XYZ file of C-alpha atoms in Angstrom:
672
model
C -41.946 -85.539 44.162
C -41.441 -82.927 41.436
C -38.102 -82.518 39.693
C -35.823 -80.300 41.742
C -34.890 -76.873 40.459
C -31.340 -76.094 39.396
C -30.754 -73.958 42.474
C -31.967 -76.576 44.933
C -30.161 -79.386 43.142
C -26.945 -77.440 43.360
C -27.485 -76.810 47.040
C -27.796 -80.552 47.570
C -24.500 -81.064 45.828
C -22.865 -78.784 48.354
C -24.602 -79.973 51.522
C -25.754 -83.541 50.783
C -29.276 -84.985 50.790
C -30.867 -88.297 51.715
C -33.953 -89.817 50.092
C -36.279 -92.512 51.383
C -39.593 -94.014 50.311
C -41.956 -94.523 53.253
C -44.123 -97.441 52.051
C -44.284 -101.041 53.191
C -43.717 -102.177 49.588
C -40.581 -100.052 49.360
C -39.419 -101.416 52.709
C -39.822 -105.017 51.509
C -37.976 -104.261 48.273
C -35.166 -102.578 50.175
C -34.708 -105.621 52.404
C -34.362 -107.887 49.359
C -32.014 -105.439 47.652
C -29.830 -105.503 50.760
C -29.808 -109.293 50.933
C -28.925 -109.681 47.247
C -26.144 -107.089 47.231
C -24.736 -108.437 50.501
C -24.465 -111.970 49.121
C -23.125 -111.031 45.689
C -20.494 -108.699 47.169
C -19.473 -111.058 49.985
C -15.861 -112.059 50.620
C -16.793 -115.695 49.929
C -17.469 -114.914 46.254
C -13.952 -113.453 45.861
C -14.981 -110.740 43.435
C -16.948 -112.910 40.960
C -14.139 -113.298 38.438
C -15.122 -115.434 35.433
C -11.882 -117.375 35.930
C -12.841 -118.326 39.506
C -15.232 -121.167 40.288
C -17.150 -118.886 42.670
C -18.715 -117.289 39.577
C -20.934 -120.387 39.468
C -21.999 -119.823 43.083
C -23.152 -116.353 42.044
C -24.932 -117.759 38.974
C -26.774 -120.377 41.035
C -27.869 -117.753 43.552
C -29.246 -115.502 40.802
C -31.083 -118.443 39.230
C -32.719 -119.302 42.553
C -33.732 -115.679 43.087
C -35.244 -115.485 39.601
C -37.352 -118.558 40.315
C -38.396 -117.168 43.700
C -39.463 -113.928 41.988
C -41.911 -115.896 39.848
C -39.900 -116.024 36.626
C -39.719 -119.132 34.467
C -36.173 -120.519 34.404
C -36.436 -123.888 32.602
C -35.280 -122.343 29.334
C -32.152 -124.124 28.073
C -32.123 -127.880 28.697
C -34.601 -127.141 31.509
C -32.142 -124.734 33.137
C -31.624 -120.956 33.172
C -27.988 -121.132 32.054
C -26.695 -120.077 28.633
C -23.100 -121.331 28.584
C -20.550 -118.742 27.464
C -16.860 -119.295 26.727
C -14.716 -116.385 27.889
C -11.175 -116.010 26.558
C -8.874 -115.264 29.478
C -5.485 -115.063 27.876
C -2.855 -117.590 26.889
C -1.466 -120.860 28.203
C 1.701 -122.697 27.312
C 1.723 -125.423 24.708
C 4.022 -128.448 24.884
C 6.834 -128.165 27.452
C 9.489 -129.051 24.868
C 8.328 -126.090 22.772
C 8.759 -123.668 25.667
C 12.351 -123.485 26.810
C 15.562 -121.502 26.561
C 18.868 -123.253 25.889
C 22.222 -121.566 26.529
C 25.459 -122.890 25.036
C 28.602 -121.586 26.737
C 31.652 -121.593 24.488
C 31.801 -124.325 21.859
C 29.457 -127.322 21.972
C 32.423 -129.467 22.979
C 33.219 -127.488 26.147
C 30.276 -128.675 28.249
C 26.604 -129.416 28.522
C 24.184 -126.628 27.622
C 22.094 -124.900 30.285
C 18.418 -125.604 29.680
C 15.865 -123.275 31.273
C 12.667 -125.312 31.471
C 9.111 -124.044 31.343
C 7.664 -122.797 34.658
C 10.899 -123.640 36.469
C 13.426 -121.225 35.021
C 11.483 -119.539 32.202
C 8.014 -118.716 30.957
C 6.856 -117.637 27.500
C 5.080 -114.272 27.592
C 1.866 -113.720 25.659
C 2.922 -110.183 24.764
C 5.294 -111.696 22.187
C 4.915 -114.179 19.340
C 2.436 -116.954 20.053
C 4.814 -119.487 18.535
C 8.366 -119.285 17.285
C 12.011 -120.182 17.655
C 15.067 -117.936 17.545
C 18.788 -118.706 17.794
C 21.585 -116.186 18.151
C 24.238 -114.508 20.229
C 23.188 -112.993 23.570
C 23.434 -109.264 24.236
C 22.739 -107.760 27.643
C 21.126 -104.371 26.887
C 20.378 -103.049 30.376
C 16.851 -101.632 30.578
C 16.425 -101.907 26.802
C 15.638 -98.197 26.465
C 16.371 -95.685 23.719
C 15.347 -92.203 24.895
C 16.903 -89.535 22.678
C 15.404 -86.598 24.588
C 16.991 -87.893 27.791
C 20.315 -88.673 26.075
C 20.055 -92.291 27.174
C 20.448 -95.354 24.932
C 21.028 -98.906 26.156
C 21.639 -99.985 22.554
C 24.483 -97.517 21.959
C 27.467 -99.460 20.606
C 25.451 -102.698 20.361
C 24.588 -104.256 17.008
C 21.536 -106.235 18.067
C 20.672 -107.546 14.616
C 19.506 -111.190 15.003
C 20.621 -111.190 18.656
C 18.774 -112.519 21.684
C 18.594 -109.476 23.966
C 18.510 -109.733 27.763
C 16.518 -106.822 29.255
C 15.983 -105.563 32.810
C 12.449 -104.716 33.890
C 11.406 -101.093 34.754
C 13.754 -98.134 34.054
C 16.779 -96.365 35.580
C 16.203 -94.523 38.828
C 12.984 -96.162 39.954
C 11.901 -94.375 43.174
C 14.588 -91.715 42.631
C 12.946 -88.271 42.269
C 16.173 -86.974 40.661
C 16.046 -89.569 37.887
C 16.080 -88.162 34.322
C 13.106 -90.470 33.905
C 10.142 -89.724 36.173
C 11.491 -91.559 39.230
C 8.113 -91.455 40.971
C 5.955 -93.245 38.414
C 6.840 -95.269 35.336
C 7.295 -93.487 32.033
C 6.426 -95.198 28.751
C 10.033 -96.415 28.540
C 9.334 -98.834 31.427
C 6.484 -100.566 29.597
C 7.031 -104.087 28.309
C 5.538 -103.157 24.931
C 7.896 -100.180 24.518
C 10.942 -102.329 25.295
C 9.806 -104.998 22.821
C 9.170 -102.403 20.105
C 12.643 -100.988 20.695
C 14.228 -104.437 20.529
C 12.462 -105.119 17.225
C 13.561 -101.715 15.906
C 17.170 -102.735 16.638
C 16.759 -106.053 14.831
C 16.583 -108.396 17.833
C 15.394 -111.957 17.236
C 13.975 -112.507 20.753
C 13.709 -110.807 24.153
C 14.478 -112.254 27.601
C 13.187 -110.194 30.543
C 14.831 -110.152 33.994
C 12.403 -109.271 36.770
C 13.258 -106.653 39.409
C 13.504 -107.470 43.104
C 10.602 -105.257 44.233
C 8.218 -106.886 41.756
C 9.413 -110.335 42.822
C 8.671 -109.568 46.474
C 5.186 -108.298 45.563
C 4.471 -111.389 43.462
C 5.490 -113.740 46.281
C 3.353 -111.769 48.727
C 0.350 -112.056 46.407
C 0.694 -115.817 45.977
C 1.085 -116.340 49.727
C -2.097 -114.361 50.291
C -3.983 -116.439 47.727
C -2.782 -119.634 49.408
C -3.978 -118.372 52.797
C -7.357 -117.495 51.277
C -7.700 -120.969 49.780
C -6.737 -122.612 53.066
C -9.352 -120.517 54.860
C -11.924 -121.480 52.254
C -11.016 -125.141 52.660
C -11.413 -124.913 56.432
C -14.913 -123.469 56.032
C -15.879 -126.265 53.645
C -14.616 -128.874 56.117
C -16.707 -127.268 58.860
C -19.760 -127.438 56.604
C -19.054 -131.100 55.850
C -18.745 -131.958 59.545
C -22.040 -130.253 60.372
C -24.042 -132.049 57.666
C -26.270 -134.968 58.640
C -25.388 -138.301 57.053
C -28.613 -138.207 55.029
C -27.452 -135.112 53.113
C -25.466 -137.170 50.619
C -25.876 -134.844 47.634
C -24.761 -131.806 49.606
C -21.794 -133.766 50.969
C -20.697 -134.781 47.466
C -20.932 -131.170 46.304
C -18.786 -130.009 49.215
C -16.238 -132.766 48.532
C -15.938 -131.545 44.944
C -15.393 -127.994 46.184
C -12.752 -129.203 48.645
C -10.957 -131.108 45.883
C -10.947 -127.901 43.850
C -9.476 -125.973 46.789
C -6.729 -128.563 47.314
C -5.854 -128.514 43.618
C -5.721 -124.721 43.734
C -3.355 -124.774 46.742
C -1.081 -127.256 44.973
C -0.987 -125.063 41.866
C -0.387 -121.898 43.898
C 2.504 -123.557 45.752
C 4.225 -124.089 42.405
C 3.413 -120.483 41.481
C 5.121 -119.329 44.678
C 8.334 -121.131 43.748
C 8.188 -119.630 40.258
C 7.501 -116.142 41.597
C 10.393 -116.387 44.069
C 12.782 -116.884 41.144
C 11.354 -113.827 39.406
C 9.618 -115.670 36.589
C 6.649 -113.709 35.281
C 3.289 -115.316 34.626
C 2.464 -115.941 30.978
C 0.011 -113.022 30.745
C 1.684 -110.786 33.318
C 3.255 -108.512 30.708
C -0.047 -108.146 28.853
C -1.580 -109.502 25.687
C 0.037 -109.588 22.265
C 1.816 -106.310 21.524
C 0.638 -104.299 18.523
C 3.815 -104.635 16.484
C 4.215 -105.397 12.785
C 6.782 -108.099 13.523
C 6.295 -110.624 16.310
C 9.287 -112.136 18.081
C 9.513 -114.642 20.949
C 9.458 -112.967 24.363
C 10.235 -114.841 27.584
C 10.844 -114.238 31.275
C 13.886 -115.966 32.767
C 14.755 -116.628 36.408
C 16.734 -113.824 38.011
C 19.205 -116.288 39.551
C 19.789 -117.820 36.096
C 20.592 -114.350 34.745
C 23.029 -113.952 37.643
C 24.758 -117.213 36.703
C 25.210 -115.975 33.133
C 26.164 -112.355 33.794
C 28.439 -112.608 36.842
C 31.297 -114.656 35.253
C 31.349 -112.439 32.148
C 30.551 -108.957 33.495
C 32.059 -109.484 36.961
C 28.901 -108.231 38.698
C 25.529 -109.622 39.699
C 22.217 -108.400 38.321
C 21.650 -106.388 41.500
C 25.074 -104.729 41.205
C 24.534 -103.900 37.529
C 21.128 -102.355 38.303
C 22.649 -100.295 41.107
C 25.412 -99.003 38.835
C 23.008 -97.926 36.081
C 20.628 -96.359 38.592
C 23.442 -94.390 40.211
C 25.178 -93.013 37.119
C 22.349 -93.267 34.544
C 24.922 -94.717 32.179
C 24.213 -97.877 30.129
C 26.192 -101.045 30.939
C 25.346 -103.005 27.792
C 27.603 -105.641 26.230
C 27.574 -108.921 24.354
C 28.018 -112.043 26.458
C 31.070 -113.451 24.712
C 30.871 -117.156 24.022
C 27.167 -117.425 24.907
C 24.710 -118.573 22.257
C 21.040 -119.077 22.907
C 17.938 -120.723 21.449
C 14.526 -119.449 22.546
C 11.409 -121.511 21.801
C 7.808 -120.514 22.585
C 4.395 -122.016 21.944
C 1.228 -120.460 23.377
C -2.433 -121.379 23.070
C -5.601 -119.527 24.048
C -7.019 -120.265 27.500
C -10.706 -120.005 28.263
C -13.262 -120.342 31.049
C -16.927 -121.236 30.872
C -19.497 -119.291 32.859
C -23.165 -118.748 32.072
C -25.539 -115.976 31.272
C -28.389 -116.531 33.747
C -31.832 -116.096 32.189
C -35.387 -115.927 33.487
C -38.550 -114.962 31.638
C -41.927 -113.457 32.385
C -43.983 -114.853 29.458
C -45.951 -112.459 27.285
C -49.678 -112.445 26.804
C -52.132 -111.673 24.006
C -51.188 -110.138 20.654
C -47.822 -108.863 22.003
C -46.704 -112.202 23.448
C -44.171 -112.999 20.708
C -42.230 -109.770 21.162
C -39.554 -109.185 23.808
C -38.287 -106.554 26.204
C -34.938 -107.473 27.779
C -33.811 -106.235 31.199
C -30.159 -107.042 31.899
C -27.269 -106.536 34.311
C -23.825 -108.131 34.382
C -22.889 -110.110 37.488
C -19.151 -110.709 36.988
C -16.449 -108.466 38.447
C -12.631 -108.343 38.637
C -11.973 -110.929 41.350
C -8.908 -110.510 43.535
C -7.475 -107.745 41.388
C -5.026 -107.971 38.537
C -6.990 -107.943 35.286
C -9.316 -104.926 35.252
C -8.328 -103.614 38.681
C -7.569 -99.914 39.149
C -5.625 -100.716 42.318
C -2.504 -102.291 40.795
C -0.565 -104.477 43.184
C -3.382 -104.547 45.725
C -4.025 -108.004 47.133
C -7.683 -108.023 48.131
C -11.147 -109.116 47.141
C -12.720 -106.591 44.779
C -16.276 -107.059 46.048
C -18.002 -105.045 43.323
C -20.992 -103.999 45.414
C -21.888 -101.159 43.057
C -20.259 -102.784 40.023
C -22.461 -104.649 39.582
C -24.173 -106.393 42.466
C -26.362 -103.280 42.574
C -27.527 -103.764 38.990
C -28.309 -107.459 39.459
C -30.223 -106.807 42.685
C -32.239 -104.039 41.020
C -33.033 -106.313 38.076
C -34.292 -109.026 40.443
C -36.393 -106.534 42.410
C -37.863 -105.172 39.178
C -38.687 -108.751 38.202
C -40.749 -109.232 41.354
C -42.537 -105.935 40.729
C -43.314 -106.723 37.081
C -44.614 -110.227 37.825
C -47.138 -108.550 40.109
C -47.977 -105.502 37.980
C -48.457 -107.365 34.676
C -50.602 -110.117 36.156
C -53.875 -108.502 35.020
C -52.641 -107.015 31.733
C -54.523 -108.604 28.803
C -51.583 -108.088 26.424
C -47.902 -107.493 27.010
C -44.543 -108.494 25.581
C -42.475 -111.180 27.256
C -39.820 -109.749 29.529
C -36.482 -111.518 29.503
C -34.228 -111.005 32.529
C -30.545 -111.705 31.843
C -27.603 -111.605 34.248
C -24.650 -111.377 31.869
C -21.238 -112.927 32.410
C -17.952 -111.626 30.996
C -18.807 -107.916 30.871
C -15.497 -107.052 32.522
C -13.688 -109.058 29.829
C -15.180 -107.043 26.988
C -18.994 -107.432 26.957
C -18.541 -111.131 26.211
C -21.801 -112.441 27.689
C -24.055 -109.824 26.118
C -22.367 -110.242 22.740
C -22.859 -113.998 23.004
C -26.559 -113.506 23.657
C -26.823 -111.133 20.683
C -25.175 -113.800 18.519
C -27.332 -116.587 20.035
C -30.610 -114.943 21.127
C -33.333 -116.987 22.785
C -35.865 -114.862 20.908
C -35.270 -112.960 17.639
C -33.621 -109.567 17.949
C -35.943 -108.383 15.181
C -38.853 -108.677 17.614
C -36.957 -107.348 20.634
C -38.500 -103.976 21.390
C -35.737 -102.698 23.667
C -32.901 -103.678 25.980
C -32.624 -101.969 29.374
C -29.229 -102.189 31.068
C -28.506 -101.695 34.771
C -24.843 -101.158 35.623
C -23.660 -99.369 38.775
C -26.961 -98.074 40.138
C -26.082 -98.269 43.831
C -24.517 -94.866 44.511
C -27.315 -92.345 43.909
C -26.011 -88.949 44.938
C -27.460 -85.458 44.610
C -30.615 -87.116 43.236
C -28.814 -87.407 39.856
C -29.684 -90.425 37.709
C -27.985 -90.783 34.339
C -29.883 -92.485 31.519
C -28.047 -93.309 28.300
C -29.803 -94.250 25.057
C -32.704 -91.800 25.245
C -32.116 -91.037 21.575
C -31.635 -94.669 20.474
C -35.297 -94.867 19.416
C -38.101 -92.421 18.814
C -40.244 -92.062 21.907
C -37.795 -93.445 24.484
C -37.078 -90.003 25.896
C -40.817 -89.424 26.403
C -41.224 -92.773 28.207
C -38.361 -91.989 30.585
C -39.667 -88.481 31.291
C -43.204 -89.737 31.923
C -41.961 -92.406 34.334
C -39.902 -89.816 36.182
C -42.762 -87.364 36.761
C -43.853 -88.974 40.003
C -40.323 -89.994 41.036
C -38.492 -86.708 40.820
C -34.976 -87.716 39.791
C -32.702 -85.067 38.344
C -32.212 -86.913 35.079
C -29.056 -86.481 33.055
C -29.983 -87.885 29.657
C -27.481 -89.014 27.033
C -29.010 -89.736 23.604
C -26.276 -92.146 22.461
C -26.910 -95.881 22.555
C -23.185 -96.616 22.756
C -21.079 -96.938 25.897
C -18.806 -99.299 27.857
C -21.476 -101.700 29.105
C -23.716 -104.500 27.861
C -26.353 -102.327 26.178
C -23.828 -101.503 23.446
C -23.870 -105.110 22.185
C -27.614 -104.807 21.555
C -27.550 -101.304 20.132
C -24.922 -102.265 17.551
C -27.271 -105.098 16.532
C -30.153 -102.680 15.918
C -32.010 -102.912 19.240
C -33.066 -99.678 21.020
C -31.478 -99.391 24.468
C -31.619 -97.572 27.782
C -28.795 -97.670 30.326
C -29.418 -96.568 33.927
C -26.321 -95.453 35.847
C -25.556 -93.445 39.003
C -22.041 -92.403 37.998
C -18.378 -93.312 38.338
C -16.725 -92.881 41.726
C -13.308 -93.335 43.295
C -14.094 -96.906 44.409
C -14.659 -98.092 40.829
C -12.737 -101.359 40.196
C -11.082 -101.121 43.587
C -11.413 -103.257 46.745
C -13.238 -100.346 48.407
C -16.407 -100.838 46.302
C -18.151 -102.317 49.342
C -21.644 -103.119 50.580
C -21.640 -100.425 53.272
C -21.384 -97.647 50.657
C -24.563 -98.599 48.797
C -27.571 -96.251 48.963
C -30.441 -98.721 49.254
C -33.029 -95.960 49.455
C -31.777 -94.709 46.108
C -31.774 -98.229 44.670
C -35.388 -98.671 45.765
C -36.375 -95.522 43.865
C -34.378 -96.653 40.835
C -36.208 -99.989 40.994
C -39.449 -97.975 40.778
C -38.519 -96.051 37.648
C -36.872 -99.024 35.921
C -39.913 -101.200 36.607
C -42.243 -98.550 35.212
C -40.150 -97.903 32.087
C -39.963 -101.657 31.446
C -43.715 -102.006 31.952
C -44.453 -99.170 29.508
C -42.216 -100.792 26.888
C -43.954 -104.125 27.489
C -47.522 -102.884 26.991
C -47.333 -100.145 24.336
C -48.819 -101.130 20.981
C -45.872 -100.205 18.770
C -42.221 -101.071 19.281
C -39.853 -98.081 19.548
C -38.332 -97.187 16.184
C -34.533 -97.603 16.244
C -32.517 -94.426 15.616
C -28.835 -93.842 14.862
C -26.794 -91.906 17.428
C -23.195 -90.726 17.719
C -20.592 -93.169 18.977
C -19.027 -90.602 21.285
C -19.852 -91.190 24.925
C -18.137 -89.769 27.995
C -18.869 -91.734 31.154
C -20.337 -89.417 33.761
C -18.459 -89.062 37.049
C -19.858 -88.227 40.451
C -18.615 -85.104 42.186
C -15.685 -85.756 44.505
C -14.294 -82.218 44.764
C -15.909 -79.751 47.178
C -16.232 -75.996 46.774
C -18.710 -75.363 49.596
C -21.182 -72.980 47.987
C -24.860 -72.655 47.137
C -25.498 -71.377 43.627
C -28.411 -69.407 42.235
C -29.095 -68.941 38.529
C -30.013 -65.316 37.706
C -30.838 -65.268 34.021
C -27.482 -65.230 32.226
C -25.245 -65.359 35.294
C -24.658 -67.254 38.549
C -24.513 -65.789 42.058
C -23.262 -67.343 45.293
C -26.348 -67.604 47.515
C -24.658 -69.462 50.372
C -21.172 -70.231 51.682
C -20.401 -73.302 53.820
C -18.579 -72.324 57.037
C -14.884 -73.296 56.949
C -15.285 -74.690 53.426
C -12.830 -74.000 50.565
C -14.861 -71.030 49.283
C -15.094 -69.443 52.736
C -11.389 -69.835 53.534
C -10.489 -68.383 50.120
C -12.520 -65.210 50.676
C -15.556 -65.802 48.469
C -18.715 -64.109 49.760
C -22.482 -64.396 49.400
C -23.576 -62.203 46.492
C -20.400 -62.699 44.444
C -21.158 -63.265 40.760
C -19.120 -66.064 39.133
C -17.877 -65.107 35.677
C -15.028 -67.536 35.001
C -13.336 -70.589 36.541
C -9.920 -71.166 35.043
C -10.393 -70.720 31.294
C -14.097 -71.557 31.309
C -16.787 -68.883 31.219
C -19.604 -69.430 33.712
C -23.218 -68.617 32.802
C -25.240 -71.297 34.629
C -24.900 -73.423 37.739
C -24.556 -76.463 35.467
C -21.377 -74.913 34.023
C -19.939 -74.977 37.546
C -21.055 -78.553 38.223
C -19.736 -79.887 34.910
C -16.356 -78.307 35.601
C -16.166 -79.599 39.194
C -17.179 -83.098 38.078
C -13.849 -83.398 36.265
C -11.755 -82.001 39.116
C -10.231 -83.726 42.131
C -9.797 -82.714 45.777
C -6.605 -80.726 46.269
C -6.664 -79.069 42.842
C -6.188 -75.303 42.686
C -8.522 -73.067 40.698
C -8.604 -69.371 39.881
C -12.197 -68.143 40.159
C -13.031 -64.763 38.624
C -15.930 -62.948 40.271
C -17.723 -59.632 40.193
C -18.135 -58.131 43.656
C -20.352 -55.186 42.981
C -18.757 -53.688 39.879
C -15.242 -54.793 40.799
C -13.694 -57.867 39.098
C -11.544 -60.057 41.369
C -9.506 -63.242 40.874
C -9.750 -65.601 43.864
C -7.445 -68.628 44.290
C -9.315 -71.634 45.692
C -8.021 -75.070 46.666
C -10.793 -77.643 46.271
C -11.570 -79.830 49.262
C -12.739 -83.409 49.564
C -16.468 -83.675 49.356
C -18.102 -84.558 52.690
C -19.898 -87.886 52.785
C -23.666 -87.956 52.661
C-alpha cells in the first residue's frame, strides 16, 4: 500500500481507520502476538515490577518463547539470563541506629519515650542517609514559609539547631477558598520544599506527622495487597493439589512460591500496623532531596505526636490541623521541657532481575558483527513508583508498555530465523528483553557496560517500546539521523507497507536505545505514540491493535534484515539531544482538511462534531488557531496533538473574503 496523502491521512484522524493484513502468515503472527501480550499483561504477573518475584515468571516465559522461535539461548552459563542488579531505594540499617528518643523535663523526672524503628518511627530516604541530631523540639505546623500568601509557620520561632515537628500537606486541603490551591497541592506541600525550608531556618532534623486521609489510603492499599497475596496463595494451593505425585520438581517449585507468598503476607501485616499509625514507608517521601546540607528526616506515629502535643498545647493533632485550616493562621510553638535525639541509618536496597537474551548466529564474512533488536519487559507493578495514577491500587498491566514491544521482538525473531536461513552471509542478530527500563534504563545500560559481543562491531540497535497502539496509520521512528543511510533503509522498507512515518533524526530519548546511542552505536526506535493510558492501570490487553502490530512486525523484521545483510555497517552520526515524545491525538475537532498550496480548507465536517456545533462550514479557510498561523494540515495536527478534550480554541477563518473568529470546544476523540 502506498503512503497516504496528507489529505487522506488527516481524514483518517477525524473519522478513524482500521488496517489488516489478509495473509495466512500474518494471521499466524497475529495469533502469537495476542498470546504473548495476553500473558505478559495478565493480572497474575502483577505489572512486572523488578521488585516483584513475578518478574522472573515473565523472564522465563520470554526465554521459552525465544527458544521456540529457533533462537539459541544457552549463552551465559548455558542460560539466556544476564543478571542485573537494580537499585530500588533505601532500607534501614541497624535498629539501634534508627530511633527517636524524647526526654520530658529533666532526666530525673522519668523514663524517656523511645520511638522504635517500624513501630513508632521510620527514617525517610529523602533526608540524610546517616546521622544523629539532638535538640529542643519545635512544632512548626505545616512547615511552610510563603511570603506571597502572607503565611509563615516559622514566624516567631528560632529553629536554629531545633528538631522541628511538621504536619504533612498544607493548610486548606480540599478547600477551594484556601489561599493555597485547595484543589491540588502547591509546591509548599512537597516534602522536599518543607525540608529545604527547615534547613533554611537552621533546623537539625525534621519529624513528619502524617495526615488522616493519607493514613486511610495507605491502610487501604496494604489491605488490598494482602488480599491479592492470599488470592495468589489459593491459586498455588489449587495447582499443588492438582499435580500428580510424580511431578516432584513442579511441586517443589510451587512450594517455594507458596513460602514466598506467606512471607509476603506476614510482612504486609506488619506494614498494615505501621500504616495505621501513620508511619510513612522509608522511600514514601522520595529519594534524597537535592539540598546542600543533609539532615535526618523521619516519620513518627500520629498517636505519638498526639501524646506529645496534647499535654503541652491542649489540643490533639486533629484539632490543631482543623484550627490552622479554618483560620489559615500558624499555631507554632516550642514544646517546653521536651528534648529529642533523632538517629537514622539507611542503606541501598536492590533487586536482581535478568536481561533475557537469545541469538540468531551470523554466517559468512559478516558473522562476527552484531545487530541488536531489543525491548524492555518490566513495568510499574501495582502502582507507586512510576505510576501516573497516584493513589490507585491496581495492577498496571502494561500491555502497550511494553508487552507489545516484547511480543513484536519475538515475532520478528521467528520471521528472521526463517528469512535468513538461505542467506550466505549475515550478521548475528541478538534479541534482548531488557529489565529495569522503568527504573532508569538500568538493564540496557548494564548490557552496554557488559556486552556479550563488542559494541565496536555492533552495527545498530533497534528498540521497540510501545508499538501496540497504531492509530491513523502513524508510526514514529526515532534515530533516523543516528547513522548515515538509516533513513534510506527505513524508507525503503516502508515502500510496500505504507505507514505514515514520522521520523525523528535524534538517537536520544527516554528508552533503552539511548544507552546504546550514547556508547556510539547507531539506533532506531519504533513507537506508536503516548496515550492517556500510559503508566496507568488502564493500559490493557483489549486496547491493543494487533493488526497494527502485525504490520509493525513486518517493517521491523525487514529493517533488521537489511541491517544484517548489508556489506558496510552504518556510520554513526551525532544528533541533538533534544527529543519531544510524540503523543497520539486525543482531542477531536471533527473536520476533514485539504491542503491547497499555502493554505488549508475544510473539505468535510462531521455531523454533530465540535466544528459543526461551533458553526464551521465546508469551504472555510483556516488561517490561525489561537496564536499559531496555519498553512498546512500538519500545522493543525501538531497543534491538536498537544491539546486535550474540553479545551477551548479560537479558530480564525476566511469565509469568502470575510475573516471570522470562531470559538470551538474540543471534544473527546471517538474510538477506532
